[in-house]
Amino acid sequence: MASPSEADVNVSHVEKKKKRPVRYWQGTEGKAKDDSKTEGQPEQQKRQQNRIKKKRKRDEQPDGGKKVISRRPVRYWQGTEGKTKDDNKTEGQPEQQKRQQNRIKKKRKRDEQPDGGKKVISGKSDPFPGPPPIPKGKLEKFKRKGKIQKPLQHHYKLKDIITRSEEASEMAQKQAARFDLLLPEDAGFLEGDEDEDTCMISQEDIADAVDITSGAKHFNLKLCQFGPYRLDYSRTGRHLLLGGRRGHVACVDWQSKQLMCELNVMESVNDVKWLHTEHMFAVAQKKWLHIYDSNGIELHCIRKFNDVLRMQFLPYHFLLATASATGFLQYLDVSIGKEVAAICTKTGRLDVMCQNPHNAVIHLGHPNGTVTLWSPNQKEALVKMLCHQGGVRSVTVDKTGTYMITSGMDKKMKVFDIRAFKPLRSYFLPTGASCLSLSQRGLLSAATGDIVQVYRDVWSTPVTKPYMAHRVRGSVWGLGFCPFEDVLGVGHGEGFTSMLVPGAGEPNFDGLDANPYRSAKQRQEWEVKALLEKIQPELITLDPSELGYVDRANFEQRHQDRVEALGFDPLGKEKFVPKHKKKGRSSAAGIERRKRQVAHEDQRDVIRKTVEDRMKLEEERNRMKEKKAALSGKRSALDRFKK
Amino acid sequence: MKVKVLSRNPDDYVRETKHDIQRVPRNYDPSLHPFEVSREYTRALNATKLERVFAKPFLASLDGHRDGVNCLAKHPRSLSTLLSGSCDGEVKVWNLTKHECVRTLQAHEGFVRGMVVRHCGTSFFTIGDDKTIKHWKMEAPGYGEEEEPLNTILGKAVFTGLDHHQKNAVFATCGHQVDIWDEQRSTPIRSFTWGVDSFSSVRFNPVETELLGSCASDRSIVLYDMRESTPLKKVIMTMRTNTISWNPMEAYYFTCANEDYNLYTYDMRHLENPVKVHIDHVSAVLDVDYSPTGREFVSASFDKTIRIFPKDSANSREVYHTKRMQHVICVKWSADNKYVLSGSDEMNIRLWKANAAEKLGVLSPREKQAIHYSQKLKEKFQHHPQIKRIARHRHLPKVIYHQKNELKVMKEARRRKERNVRKHSKPGSVPVVSEKEKHVVSVVK
């Protein structure tokens, strides 16, 4: 199909009749319509068309035969969408959908009809009547659930409710999709020239090529005394927390390069994590877990949490999950300061941990190559997956909760679909990846020794070479993408490096969720709201939308209810107790035989009944078929004499 | 090399001056908003809890009567006016907005049995134990004038109920018989009797204005057509009905308050079975009144509570009680669908909110929006056990609570016995009788 702009170009100036330019959605349909016209159309429509033609001629006459080609304005959506739409059409679609589409087409046609469209006083008709169509992909993005099967006819009220709610959700979906077109920012990108690999472009080149503010986001902190460093970005991406192995803890407003606090805890530091705001952070120290505020004042020393190696903060549940060297996975509710759950995993030292941001399940990697999934509600793992031969070195999960990426001692990096728990791809990295991190838009960074590699689309297409690479000084100890920024933070033996990774961050943030530009007042309000809708830890499940489904009673439950209501079991059978016979006729064998006889008889009854039922059903079906055939067959006047 | 890195201009995201409102850029991408369902559920749970926190239905108590309040009457034209009649024959006119009595008149000797305001709102009728029907002006008499009725009719027997026609100058009374009166005449234009009985209440149908229903002491509810000389039909129940009230929107439905602790909603066209049996009271139900929307009704009971029922639900959605309120004799639902008024034995009239957690007064648009949103959420998650439990919980006085449990036990025992009888008798000989069928004895036409 030619795109509409081409169609416009192809119009020659000496054309006889002014032809209406084609909109992208008309391309094939118009033709199809024409075909159908030749086949046989309702008379009326034809007549109408003729009338329209005549009218057009009349309109044209005053120009004195001079043809003016009006070039139609092209709208932004006309360029590419037409093609994608076409692709969709070629795929096999269900019948109903097609029919519906036809109906919509008809509707549009009616709207479109040149002289049937809305008329302005000047005599012109609106070139783009009706609302602009919404790109299908965008609509799909905001789709929540499929259509519900409508209930039977007699549940008219329920049916009405369902129809209304469906309409409302459809409207919401459309509005959200429309709104999506208005988002102000676009994602970043990096494209090399011909025969230039993007992975060969150095950070300095990128920093030089971009504007000053962005260029300033690439920097090195040389902290060779207390390294190697772990790091964590706050949820809004404004603040950076650094924790050196040898006790150095610092939090920085990294965009303005302002140091908020810096302290040395005089103990080894295993991990650092921001809590829900940039005012508090947790530090896993040699022995206990400590909480500091952003001025560096120690708020709590939590002695229930010892030997913590890794931590994860679940922002919507206000839970701090910690994995310790003693094999305990503990959950701390930071809003009330209570330990929610302490699970003994019985798998030894836990130093590989990540969370699934989609369902708040904690993933732990183990030295025997398994990855286990945990929720605070269960003492056993939800899932155990054998992912690697040899130990697991790092695990990460993407934000939609679809893919898990693991790297192991076997120098492999594997991609799993964790909805189906199936491996998708496996990559071999020569030195193996020690740290993995996924960005909001799905870029994967992997640290192999002192080189940080960034990959794109690891799950959809087999990747052969990295998107970007960067060598840092000293081996990498911590990796993390900054949310809402094209920045990757690397903590290593010699300090901290902030890398520019174009296309990593989500360009448009939601102001009510995580707003990098929020004021103190806004933050306070957000905190209250967030605390009010804190999700209880009991709601952590593998499928977070489970709460929205109808909990249908199964047969057993219904039966139990029925038994309770009736007071007896209507389906229950009395157990056959053979009568005791005298004169030695009630031997054990005899009793057994009688029992078997009765059981046999019962079974025969059941079989007889099912056979009868089946026969009846078949008869009924035959009768219906005959009836239908009789109805569908044309009756002639003579049929009434038939018996 | 082509490169673009995210670089936001802070001016686009931060307000320009302190006097502007904060900018809140939105992005509705579902992947940026995880845990949708759980968060909504939490919000719904919070909304439900807050609703219970804010449920303060009691607004005011109007005191001034020197005996129990026996009847109430709404003013058809003025929302703020209420009339009440007490057991000592006194009638008071109240201004509800000011919570004060504007007029007091000694209407009868003995009880004021019934009271109704004429549809135009300029005058009202009272009946009393002194066998009289009095017609009063709504306006208070001028200075120096004596309080006198416009008209007094002396009847032959005691009147017990009174209602006025919706449009015409016709009213109906009941006592030993149901009488239809013309306002201009001193004798009834029509009298209906059906067996020897005394009637306790009579009500005109608000839509089919010529129809009226009454309840009699022989446990029957009788329907009449004013244009005919004989009653239409009656249904006899197991216990006596105290009052009936017509649904103002679907006027073929009426609800009757019964002595057997239940309320019954009937379809006028099919009296064989009630459409719904409303249980929950633990003592005789004395009065019932529909909301003007016809979706709910309020009932007053001898158990010192008033309850609000949705019209098609068997259980009440709300129960109101106070420590001081005694047997509630009469109840009315205000014409703006917002308030409920109850008159009780201990001489007080109480003003309640019809929707206990509703915020009164003018709401800002954002408040309204928030209320709508939380309402929708509550509706969405209403069947979740935790939310259901909180939304349904009502504190009951100890006596009523125990009585309720006792009744439950009794009912269960009866059910069990019946079940056992059925189990041990010939199949089909002990039929299952539904709760609806149980209470109707017969229908006579």
PDB file of C-alpha atoms in Angstrom, chain A residues 261 263 281 291-300:
ATOM      1  CA  CYS A 261      26.796  13.476  54.350  1.00  0.00           C
ATOM      2  CA  LEU A 263      30.970   9.184  57.407  1.00  0.00           C
ATOM      3  CA  PHE A 281      19.226   4.789  54.412  1.00  0.00           C
ATOM      4  CA  ILE A 291      19.789   2.970  59.771  1.00  0.00           C
ATOM      5  CA  TYR A 292      21.190   6.460  59.236  1.00  0.00           C
ATOM      6  CA  ASP A 293      19.536   9.665  58.226  1.00  0.00           C
ATOM      7  CA  SER A 294      20.777  11.928  55.470  1.00  0.00           C
ATOM      8  CA  ASN A 295      22.853  13.963  57.905  1.00  0.00           C
ATOM      9  CA  GLY A 296      24.766  10.883  58.851  1.00  0.00           C
ATOM     10  CA  ILE A 297      23.172  10.462  62.247  1.00  0.00           C
ATOM     11  CA  GLU A 298      22.627   6.893  63.287  1.00  0.00           C
ATOM     12  CA  LEU A 299      18.927   6.404  63.906  1.00  0.00           C
ATOM     13  CA  HIS A 300      18.739   2.722  64.653  1.00  0.00           C
TER      14      HIS A 300
END
